Amino acid sequence: MPSDQAPTRPLHTRGGSGTRPMPVTPGNVVPPRAATPPPTGPSSPPPRGPSPAPGAGDVGAVRVAPRVVAALVAAGAAVLAWMVWRYFVDTYAGQMAERAAFDGAVTGQGPLWAVAEPVLDTVSVTLVVVGLGAAMGIALLRRRWGLAVQVAFLVVGANVTTQLVKHDVLGRENLIGGWTADNSLPSGHTTVAASVAAALLLVVPRQTRPLVAVLGAAYTAATGVSTLVGQWHRPSDVVAAVLVVLAWGALVCAFTPRSALDRDAGGSPGSVVTSVLLLLTSVVGTAAALWAYRSTPATWGTTTAQEATAYVGGVAGVGAATAAVFAVLLLVRQAAARPDLRRVRG
C-alpha cells in the first residue's frame, strides 16, 4: 500500500541480531525552510519613533480670516476719522464744543505747559527717522524682511496721509462766527508719535507686544494732550490722527507676509488681558468725555468752569481714543502674525 514514508525491512548486522531501518529516499526529504531575512532597501518601512510636531522647522501658512478682519478694521478706522471731521469740524455744534475745549485750555496752562513742552520737543523729523530706523533695524535683526517693509509703509503712509488730508483734502468753514482758524485735523505731532509707537509694536517679539502697546499708548496720549495744553490742536485733531495710524497699521497687517509670521506662536493671554484693560480705560474715558460734552452748552456764553469742563472732556476723549486704538492694533497684529500650522507649506 502506498504510504507517505518509505517501507523498512530488517537487515542483518554483524555482532548482533538487531535490525535497522532502510534509509529514506532522498527525493522524499523536504529541506527545512531558511529563515527569511528582514527586508532592506528603499521600500523598508521607516523605524518607529516620535513624530515631529506640526510645523516644526516651518513657519506655517498665513491665515486668511485675520487678514480680512484687519482690512475691515482699516476701513472702519478711515470711516471713523471722517465722521470725527464731519461732526466736530463741519457742524455748528461740533465747532462750538471744540471752541469751549480750546478756550478752556488756558486753565492751569502755565504749570501744565512746563510738562507738555518737553514732550512736544521730542516730536520731530528726527524722531521719525530714528524711530523708523529702529523699527526696521529690529525687523532685520529678527530676519523679518517683509516686516521691515511693512513698518516703512505704516510710518510713511500715516504721516503723508495726515499732511495731505489736513492741507489738501479737508477744510474748515467758519460756522460759529467770531472764531476763525485754518484746518488742523489730523494732528501731525500726534501722527508722528503714534506711527512710531505702532511700528515698534509690529516689529518686537510676540511676548513683548503687550508692554509696547501700553507704553506706545501712553506716549501717544501724552503727545496728543500736550498739543491741547499748548492750544496747538483741538481734541478732534488728535482723535483723527490716532485713527489714521490705526487705519495704516491694520492695513499693513492685512498684507502680512509669510516671513513676518511668529514662529511657534501659541496663545496670547497677556495680549488679551492688556487689550481688555486698555478697552476698559477707553470706556471710562469715553464716559467722561460724553458727560463733559453734555455739560457744555453750544453757545458763546459759556462760563470759565464750563470751558474747563469741556477741556477736561477733550483730554478724556483723547485718552479714550488712544487706548482703544492700541488695544485693537495689538489684537490685530497678534492674530495676523499667528501662523496656520494645519496648512504647512514646504
mmCIF file of C-alpha atoms in Angstrom:
data_model
loop_
_atom_site.group_PDB
_atom_site.id
_atom_site.type_symbol
_atom_site.label_atom_id
_atom_site.label_comp_id
_atom_site.label_asym_id
_atom_site.label_seq_id
_atom_site.Cartn_x
_atom_site.Cartn_y
_atom_site.Cartn_z
ATOM 1 C CA MET A 1 0.000 0.000 0.000
ATOM 2 C CA PRO A 2 1.243 3.383 -0.759
ATOM 3 C CA SER A 3 2.498 5.268 2.215
ATOM 4 C CA ASP A 4 3.879 8.731 2.936
ATOM 5 C CA GLN A 5 7.002 7.066 4.409
ATOM 6 C CA ALA A 6 9.430 4.634 2.792
ATOM 7 C CA PRO A 7 8.985 0.913 3.962
ATOM 8 C CA THR A 8 11.556 -0.621 6.290
ATOM 9 C CA ARG A 9 12.830 -4.203 6.450
ATOM 10 C CA PRO A 10 15.116 -5.978 8.911
ATOM 11 C CA LEU A 11 18.818 -6.074 7.965
ATOM 12 C CA HIS A 12 21.390 -8.396 9.432
ATOM 13 C CA THR A 13 24.217 -6.740 11.254
ATOM 14 C CA ARG A 14 27.486 -8.117 12.431
ATOM 15 C CA GLY A 15 27.623 -8.983 16.055
ATOM 16 C CA GLY A 16 24.011 -8.567 16.670
ATOM 17 C CA SER A 17 20.594 -9.579 15.716
ATOM 18 C CA GLY A 18 19.041 -6.180 15.682
ATOM 19 C CA THR A 19 17.533 -4.556 12.761
ATOM 20 C CA ARG A 20 17.948 -1.070 11.343
ATOM 21 C CA PRO A 21 15.619 0.851 9.093
ATOM 22 C CA MET A 22 16.252 1.341 5.454
ATOM 23 C CA PRO A 23 17.481 4.811 4.560
ATOM 24 C CA VAL A 24 14.876 7.270 3.475
ATOM 25 C CA THR A 25 14.777 8.096 -0.187
ATOM 26 C CA PRO A 26 16.401 11.484 -0.743
ATOM 27 C CA GLY A 27 13.639 12.589 -3.058
ATOM 28 C CA ASN A 28 11.128 12.484 -0.257
ATOM 29 C CA VAL A 29 13.108 14.741 2.047
ATOM 30 C CA VAL A 30 11.686 18.280 2.448
ATOM 31 C CA PRO A 31 14.565 20.608 3.202
ATOM 32 C CA PRO A 32 13.995 22.954 6.116
ATOM 33 C CA ARG A 33 12.858 26.416 5.136
ATOM 34 C CA ALA A 34 15.525 29.014 5.645
ATOM 35 C CA ALA A 35 14.692 31.998 7.857
ATOM 36 C CA THR A 36 13.611 34.975 5.776
ATOM 37 C CA PRO A 37 15.974 37.934 6.316
ATOM 38 C CA PRO A 38 14.385 41.238 7.290
ATOM 39 C CA PRO A 39 13.511 43.392 4.284
ATOM 40 C CA THR A 40 16.012 46.029 3.424
ATOM 41 C CA GLY A 41 16.252 48.694 0.791
ATOM 42 C CA PRO A 42 14.260 51.806 -0.113
ATOM 43 C CA SER A 43 10.928 50.001 0.355
ATOM 44 C CA SER A 44 11.611 49.230 4.006
ATOM 45 C CA PRO A 45 9.214 50.942 6.421
ATOM 46 C CA PRO A 46 10.756 53.753 8.467
ATOM 47 C CA PRO A 47 11.690 52.938 12.032
ATOM 48 C CA ARG A 48 9.139 53.730 14.639
ATOM 49 C CA GLY A 49 9.705 56.833 16.714
ATOM 50 C CA PRO A 50 8.105 60.095 17.837
ATOM 51 C CA SER A 51 6.512 62.084 15.036
ATOM 52 C CA PRO A 52 7.732 65.655 14.547
ATOM 53 C CA ALA A 53 5.473 68.387 15.813
ATOM 54 C CA PRO A 54 3.216 70.018 13.203
ATOM 55 C CA GLY A 55 5.041 72.831 11.544
ATOM 56 C CA ALA A 56 8.365 72.005 13.182
ATOM 57 C CA GLY A 57 11.071 73.728 11.216
ATOM 58 C CA ASP A 58 8.479 75.621 9.206
ATOM 59 C CA VAL A 59 6.875 78.995 9.747
ATOM 60 C CA GLY A 60 3.432 77.813 8.687
ATOM 61 C CA ALA A 61 0.861 79.323 6.385
ATOM 62 C CA VAL A 62 -0.805 82.741 6.554
ATOM 63 C CA ARG A 63 -4.343 82.628 7.906
ATOM 64 C CA VAL A 64 -6.965 84.347 5.794
ATOM 65 C CA ALA A 65 -9.554 85.314 8.420
ATOM 66 C CA PRO A 66 -7.293 87.658 10.457
ATOM 67 C CA ARG A 67 -6.232 89.403 7.260
ATOM 68 C CA VAL A 68 -9.855 90.030 6.348
ATOM 69 C CA VAL A 69 -10.566 91.342 9.848
ATOM 70 C CA ALA A 70 -7.526 93.620 9.639
ATOM 71 C CA ALA A 71 -8.743 95.038 6.330
ATOM 72 C CA LEU A 72 -12.170 95.701 7.846
ATOM 73 C CA VAL A 73 -10.563 97.432 10.841
ATOM 74 C CA ALA A 74 -8.560 99.648 8.472
ATOM 75 C CA ALA A 75 -11.685 100.616 6.565
ATOM 76 C CA GLY A 76 -13.605 101.222 9.794
ATOM 77 C CA ALA A 77 -10.855 103.463 11.182
ATOM 78 C CA ALA A 78 -10.870 105.553 7.997
ATOM 79 C CA VAL A 79 -14.639 105.955 8.212
ATOM 80 C CA LEU A 80 -14.463 106.929 11.877
ATOM 81 C CA ALA A 81 -11.795 109.540 11.137
ATOM 82 C CA TRP A 82 -14.066 111.072 8.500
ATOM 83 C CA MET A 83 -17.006 111.028 10.944
ATOM 84 C CA VAL A 84 -14.917 112.887 13.526
ATOM 85 C CA TRP A 85 -14.198 115.580 10.964
ATOM 86 C CA ARG A 86 -17.791 115.625 9.757
ATOM 87 C CA TYR A 87 -19.226 116.378 13.186
ATOM 88 C CA PHE A 88 -16.583 118.416 15.036
ATOM 89 C CA VAL A 89 -15.388 120.456 12.057
ATOM 90 C CA ASP A 90 -18.319 120.543 9.685
ATOM 91 C CA THR A 91 -21.228 121.252 12.072
ATOM 92 C CA TYR A 92 -22.134 124.178 14.291
ATOM 93 C CA ALA A 93 -22.498 122.069 17.445
ATOM 94 C CA GLY A 94 -19.178 120.361 16.888
ATOM 95 C CA GLN A 95 -17.277 123.574 16.304
ATOM 96 C CA MET A 96 -18.860 125.174 19.356
ATOM 97 C CA ALA A 97 -17.949 122.215 21.590
ATOM 98 C CA GLU A 98 -14.345 122.339 20.448
ATOM 99 C CA ARG A 99 -14.257 126.124 20.821
ATOM 100 C CA ALA A 100 -15.141 125.687 24.509
ATOM 101 C CA ALA A 101 -12.464 122.999 24.959
ATOM 102 C CA PHE A 102 -9.894 125.161 23.165
ATOM 103 C CA ASP A 103 -10.622 128.181 25.345
ATOM 104 C CA GLY A 104 -10.662 126.034 28.475
ATOM 105 C CA ALA A 105 -7.040 125.045 27.851
ATOM 106 C CA VAL A 106 -5.882 128.301 29.413
ATOM 107 C CA THR A 107 -6.872 126.873 32.809
ATOM 108 C CA GLY A 108 -3.647 125.880 34.520
ATOM 109 C CA GLN A 109 -1.756 126.289 31.275
ATOM 110 C CA GLY A 110 1.426 127.645 32.872
ATOM 111 C CA PRO A 111 2.290 124.661 35.110
ATOM 112 C CA LEU A 112 0.976 122.159 32.577
ATOM 113 C CA TRP A 113 2.977 123.678 29.740
ATOM 114 C CA ALA A 114 6.172 123.122 31.718
ATOM 115 C CA VAL A 115 5.434 119.399 31.382
ATOM 116 C CA ALA A 116 3.894 119.441 27.934
ATOM 117 C CA GLU A 117 6.570 121.410 26.121
ATOM 118 C CA PRO A 118 9.377 118.828 26.626
ATOM 119 C CA VAL A 119 7.047 116.123 25.325
ATOM 120 C CA LEU A 120 6.330 118.069 22.167
ATOM 121 C CA ASP A 121 10.014 118.845 21.720
ATOM 122 C CA THR A 122 10.662 115.124 21.172
ATOM 123 C CA VAL A 123 8.340 115.069 18.166
ATOM 124 C CA SER A 124 10.299 115.996 15.064
ATOM 125 C CA VAL A 125 11.610 114.710 11.780
ATOM 126 C CA THR A 126 14.484 113.251 13.758
ATOM 127 C CA LEU A 127 12.033 111.133 15.770
ATOM 128 C CA VAL A 128 10.523 109.807 12.552
ATOM 129 C CA VAL A 129 13.928 108.888 11.130
ATOM 130 C CA VAL A 130 15.277 107.387 14.348
ATOM 131 C CA GLY A 131 12.027 105.631 15.238
ATOM 132 C CA LEU A 132 11.531 104.161 11.790
ATOM 133 C CA GLY A 133 15.200 103.175 11.595
ATOM 134 C CA ALA A 134 14.972 101.432 14.961
ATOM 135 C CA ALA A 135 11.806 99.570 13.951
ATOM 136 C CA MET A 136 13.272 98.439 10.636
ATOM 137 C CA GLY A 137 16.536 97.500 12.370
ATOM 138 C CA ILE A 138 14.697 95.273 14.847
ATOM 139 C CA ALA A 139 12.829 93.610 11.989
ATOM 140 C CA LEU A 140 16.042 92.976 10.058
ATOM 141 C CA LEU A 141 17.843 91.625 13.126
ATOM 142 C CA ARG A 142 14.971 89.180 13.546
ATOM 143 C CA ARG A 143 15.274 88.329 9.831
ATOM 144 C CA ARG A 144 11.761 89.543 9.108
ATOM 145 C CA TRP A 145 12.424 91.178 5.750
ATOM 146 C CA GLY A 146 8.789 91.693 4.851
ATOM 147 C CA LEU A 147 8.085 93.179 8.273
ATOM 148 C CA ALA A 148 10.725 95.870 7.693
ATOM 149 C CA VAL A 149 8.860 96.900 4.545
ATOM 150 C CA GLN A 150 5.553 96.838 6.426
ATOM 151 C CA VAL A 151 6.615 99.323 9.105
ATOM 152 C CA ALA A 152 8.087 101.629 6.465
ATOM 153 C CA PHE A 153 4.719 101.714 4.720
ATOM 154 C CA LEU A 154 2.994 102.302 8.066
ATOM 155 C CA VAL A 155 5.077 105.291 9.191
ATOM 156 C CA VAL A 156 5.428 106.957 5.798
ATOM 157 C CA GLY A 157 1.842 106.277 4.776
ATOM 158 C CA ALA A 158 0.294 107.584 8.003
ATOM 159 C CA ASN A 159 2.304 110.818 8.056
ATOM 160 C CA VAL A 160 1.839 111.563 4.358
ATOM 161 C CA THR A 161 -1.893 110.898 4.697
ATOM 162 C CA THR A 162 -2.164 113.299 7.634
ATOM 163 C CA GLN A 163 -0.467 116.117 5.743
ATOM 164 C CA LEU A 164 -2.491 115.573 2.572
ATOM 165 C CA VAL A 165 -5.807 115.356 4.428
ATOM 166 C CA LYS A 166 -5.078 118.415 6.563
ATOM 167 C CA HIS A 167 -3.854 120.712 3.800
ATOM 168 C CA ASP A 168 -5.431 119.443 0.581
ATOM 169 C CA VAL A 169 -8.442 117.211 1.222
ATOM 170 C CA LEU A 170 -10.455 118.564 4.150
ATOM 171 C CA GLY A 171 -11.264 122.124 5.092
ATOM 172 C CA ARG A 172 -12.732 124.103 7.980
ATOM 173 C CA GLU A 173 -15.544 126.512 7.285
ATOM 174 C CA ASN A 174 -16.282 129.080 9.986
ATOM 175 C CA LEU A 175 -19.784 128.128 11.139
ATOM 176 C CA ILE A 176 -19.881 129.834 14.538
ATOM 177 C CA GLY A 177 -18.536 133.314 13.706
ATOM 178 C CA GLY A 178 -16.030 135.303 15.660
ATOM 179 C CA TRP A 179 -13.523 132.485 15.759
ATOM 180 C CA THR A 180 -11.623 131.533 12.647
ATOM 181 C CA ALA A 181 -8.720 129.185 12.117
ATOM 182 C CA ASP A 182 -7.300 127.016 9.385
ATOM 183 C CA ASN A 183 -7.998 123.301 9.332
ATOM 184 C CA SER A 184 -5.725 121.422 11.719
ATOM 185 C CA LEU A 185 -7.240 117.935 11.516
ATOM 186 C CA PRO A 186 -5.465 115.488 11.828
ATOM 187 C CA SER A 187 -2.672 116.437 14.228
ATOM 188 C CA GLY A 188 0.763 115.971 12.683
ATOM 189 C CA HIS A 189 2.574 115.722 16.036
ATOM 190 C CA THR A 190 0.220 113.009 17.247
ATOM 191 C CA THR A 191 0.539 111.114 13.974
ATOM 192 C CA VAL A 192 4.327 111.056 14.292
ATOM 193 C CA ALA A 193 4.217 109.779 17.878
ATOM 194 C CA ALA A 194 1.506 107.191 17.206
ATOM 195 C CA SER A 195 3.044 105.885 13.970
ATOM 196 C CA VAL A 196 6.474 105.328 15.529
ATOM 197 C CA ALA A 197 4.890 103.586 18.531
ATOM 198 C CA ALA A 198 2.768 101.417 16.224
ATOM 199 C CA ALA A 199 5.814 100.488 14.142
ATOM 200 C CA LEU A 200 7.656 99.297 17.243
ATOM 201 C CA LEU A 201 4.573 97.345 18.287
ATOM 202 C CA LEU A 202 4.626 95.474 14.994
ATOM 203 C CA VAL A 203 8.310 94.505 14.999
ATOM 204 C CA VAL A 204 9.032 93.432 18.580
ATOM 205 C CA PRO A 205 8.664 89.743 19.560
ATOM 206 C CA ARG A 206 5.216 88.428 20.335
ATOM 207 C CA GLN A 207 5.670 88.297 24.120
ATOM 208 C CA THR A 208 6.848 91.925 24.252
ATOM 209 C CA ARG A 209 3.989 93.475 22.274
ATOM 210 C CA PRO A 210 1.556 93.978 25.196
ATOM 211 C CA LEU A 211 4.127 96.093 27.056
ATOM 212 C CA VAL A 212 4.966 98.079 23.921
ATOM 213 C CA ALA A 213 1.253 98.664 23.305
ATOM 214 C CA VAL A 214 0.812 100.174 26.779
ATOM 215 C CA LEU A 215 3.945 102.330 26.508
ATOM 216 C CA GLY A 216 3.039 103.407 22.980
ATOM 217 C CA ALA A 217 -0.476 104.365 24.018
ATOM 218 C CA ALA A 218 0.878 106.361 26.977
ATOM 219 C CA TYR A 219 3.403 108.255 24.840
ATOM 220 C CA THR A 220 0.868 108.950 22.103
ATOM 221 C CA ALA A 221 -1.738 110.171 24.575
ATOM 222 C CA ALA A 222 0.853 112.393 26.300
ATOM 223 C CA THR A 223 1.774 113.923 22.952
ATOM 224 C CA GLY A 224 -1.852 114.489 21.982
ATOM 225 C CA VAL A 225 -2.771 116.047 25.328
ATOM 226 C CA SER A 226 0.321 118.253 25.172
ATOM 227 C CA THR A 227 -0.927 119.735 21.896
ATOM 228 C CA LEU A 228 -4.188 120.588 23.681
ATOM 229 C CA VAL A 229 -2.319 122.198 26.576
ATOM 230 C CA GLY A 230 -0.393 124.447 24.221
ATOM 231 C CA GLN A 231 -3.556 125.200 22.200
ATOM 232 C CA TRP A 232 -1.852 123.812 19.115
ATOM 233 C CA HIS A 233 -4.734 121.478 18.341
ATOM 234 C CA ARG A 234 -8.321 120.675 19.190
ATOM 235 C CA PRO A 235 -9.386 117.275 20.604
ATOM 236 C CA SER A 236 -10.824 116.102 17.266
ATOM 237 C CA ASP A 237 -7.460 116.717 15.585
ATOM 238 C CA VAL A 238 -5.762 114.269 17.943
ATOM 239 C CA VAL A 239 -8.510 111.645 17.719
ATOM 240 C CA ALA A 240 -8.418 111.745 13.924
ATOM 241 C CA ALA A 241 -4.628 111.343 13.974
ATOM 242 C CA VAL A 242 -4.664 108.125 16.008
ATOM 243 C CA LEU A 243 -7.415 106.779 13.758
ATOM 244 C CA VAL A 244 -5.240 107.460 10.712
ATOM 245 C CA VAL A 245 -2.447 105.438 12.324
ATOM 246 C CA LEU A 246 -4.860 102.620 13.160
ATOM 247 C CA ALA A 247 -6.036 102.551 9.551
ATOM 248 C CA TRP A 248 -2.488 102.201 8.230
ATOM 249 C CA GLY A 249 -1.421 99.772 10.955
ATOM 250 C CA ALA A 250 -4.361 97.466 10.298
ATOM 251 C CA LEU A 251 -3.869 97.800 6.542
ATOM 252 C CA VAL A 252 -0.282 96.565 6.633
ATOM 253 C CA CYS A 253 -1.347 93.724 8.947
ATOM 254 C CA ALA A 254 -3.878 92.700 6.316
ATOM 255 C CA PHE A 255 -0.949 92.114 3.958
ATOM 256 C CA THR A 256 1.273 90.326 6.493
ATOM 257 C CA PRO A 257 3.790 88.241 4.506
ATOM 258 C CA ARG A 258 4.750 84.731 5.496
ATOM 259 C CA SER A 259 8.186 85.928 6.591
ATOM 260 C CA ALA A 260 6.564 88.198 9.210
ATOM 261 C CA LEU A 261 4.696 85.394 10.985
ATOM 262 C CA ASP A 262 5.567 84.393 14.548
ATOM 263 C CA ARG A 263 7.325 81.029 14.723
ATOM 264 C CA ASP A 264 5.920 78.644 17.339
ATOM 265 C CA ALA A 265 3.196 81.136 18.251
ATOM 266 C CA GLY A 266 0.904 79.881 20.956
ATOM 267 C CA GLY A 267 -1.928 81.618 22.739
ATOM 268 C CA SER A 268 -1.668 85.255 23.768
ATOM 269 C CA PRO A 269 -3.302 85.587 27.193
ATOM 270 C CA GLY A 270 -1.142 88.595 28.021
ATOM 271 C CA SER A 271 -2.268 90.357 24.860
ATOM 272 C CA VAL A 272 -5.916 89.693 25.605
ATOM 273 C CA VAL A 273 -5.614 90.945 29.185
ATOM 274 C CA THR A 274 -3.735 94.053 28.079
ATOM 275 C CA SER A 275 -6.265 94.801 25.342
ATOM 276 C CA VAL A 276 -9.179 94.361 27.737
ATOM 277 C CA LEU A 277 -7.592 96.757 30.232
ATOM 278 C CA LEU A 278 -6.944 99.318 27.500
ATOM 279 C CA LEU A 279 -10.517 98.984 26.267
ATOM 280 C CA LEU A 280 -11.859 99.426 29.808
ATOM 281 C CA THR A 281 -9.751 102.574 30.076
ATOM 282 C CA SER A 282 -11.261 103.718 26.812
ATOM 283 C CA VAL A 283 -14.793 103.119 28.105
ATOM 284 C CA VAL A 284 -14.125 105.206 31.220
ATOM 285 C CA GLY A 285 -12.579 107.999 29.164
ATOM 286 C CA THR A 286 -15.452 107.962 26.687
ATOM 287 C CA ALA A 287 -17.981 108.216 29.503
ATOM 288 C CA ALA A 288 -16.131 111.224 30.953
ATOM 289 C CA ALA A 289 -15.929 112.887 27.543
ATOM 290 C CA LEU A 290 -19.664 112.416 26.924
ATOM 291 C CA TRP A 291 -20.504 113.816 30.356
ATOM 292 C CA ALA A 292 -18.369 116.887 29.686
ATOM 293 C CA TYR A 293 -19.931 117.349 26.263
ATOM 294 C CA ARG A 294 -23.449 117.235 27.673
ATOM 295 C CA SER A 295 -22.461 119.675 30.413
ATOM 296 C CA THR A 296 -21.210 122.312 27.956
ATOM 297 C CA PRO A 297 -23.840 124.425 26.172
ATOM 298 C CA ALA A 298 -23.256 125.065 22.482
ATOM 299 C CA THR A 299 -23.209 128.854 22.860
ATOM 300 C CA TRP A 300 -20.704 131.645 23.201
ATOM 301 C CA GLY A 301 -21.986 132.377 26.684
ATOM 302 C CA THR A 302 -20.079 129.611 28.438
ATOM 303 C CA THR A 303 -18.531 130.201 31.832
ATOM 304 C CA THR A 304 -14.917 129.559 32.724
ATOM 305 C CA ALA A 305 -15.952 126.445 34.630
ATOM 306 C CA GLN A 306 -17.884 125.113 31.630
ATOM 307 C CA GLU A 307 -14.931 125.729 29.346
ATOM 308 C CA ALA A 308 -12.630 123.948 31.791
ATOM 309 C CA THR A 309 -15.088 121.059 31.842
ATOM 310 C CA ALA A 310 -15.064 120.894 28.044
ATOM 311 C CA TYR A 311 -11.261 120.937 28.113
ATOM 312 C CA VAL A 312 -11.129 118.040 30.593
ATOM 313 C CA GLY A 313 -13.645 116.185 28.444
ATOM 314 C CA GLY A 314 -11.422 116.700 25.425
ATOM 315 C CA VAL A 315 -8.442 115.273 27.318
ATOM 316 C CA ALA A 316 -10.542 112.278 28.344
ATOM 317 C CA GLY A 317 -11.642 111.765 24.740
ATOM 318 C CA VAL A 318 -8.047 111.788 23.538
ATOM 319 C CA GLY A 319 -7.070 109.207 26.149
ATOM 320 C CA ALA A 320 -10.063 107.039 25.300
ATOM 321 C CA ALA A 321 -9.360 107.058 21.565
ATOM 322 C CA THR A 322 -5.655 106.322 22.040
ATOM 323 C CA ALA A 323 -6.268 103.417 24.418
ATOM 324 C CA ALA A 324 -8.837 101.875 22.081
ATOM 325 C CA VAL A 325 -6.604 102.255 19.022
ATOM 326 C CA PHE A 326 -3.624 100.484 20.600
ATOM 327 C CA ALA A 327 -5.839 97.762 22.070
ATOM 328 C CA VAL A 328 -7.287 96.985 18.650
ATOM 329 C CA LEU A 329 -3.927 97.249 16.905
ATOM 330 C CA LEU A 330 -2.385 94.815 19.404
ATOM 331 C CA LEU A 331 -5.131 92.248 18.811
ATOM 332 C CA VAL A 332 -4.945 92.650 15.036
ATOM 333 C CA ARG A 333 -1.171 92.236 14.987
ATOM 334 C CA GLN A 334 -1.217 89.146 17.211
ATOM 335 C CA ALA A 335 -3.939 87.493 15.151
ATOM 336 C CA ALA A 336 -2.381 88.288 11.772
ATOM 337 C CA ALA A 337 1.073 87.123 12.922
ATOM 338 C CA ARG A 338 -0.119 83.743 14.148
ATOM 339 C CA PRO A 339 0.568 81.059 11.501
ATOM 340 C CA ASP A 340 -1.773 78.274 10.470
ATOM 341 C CA LEU A 341 0.217 75.105 11.212
ATOM 342 C CA ARG A 342 -2.504 72.919 9.718
ATOM 343 C CA ARG A 343 -1.514 74.105 6.253
ATOM 344 C CA VAL A 344 2.243 73.932 6.372
ATOM 345 C CA ARG A 345 3.984 74.716 3.136
ATOM 346 C CA GLY A 346 7.232 73.084 2.122
#
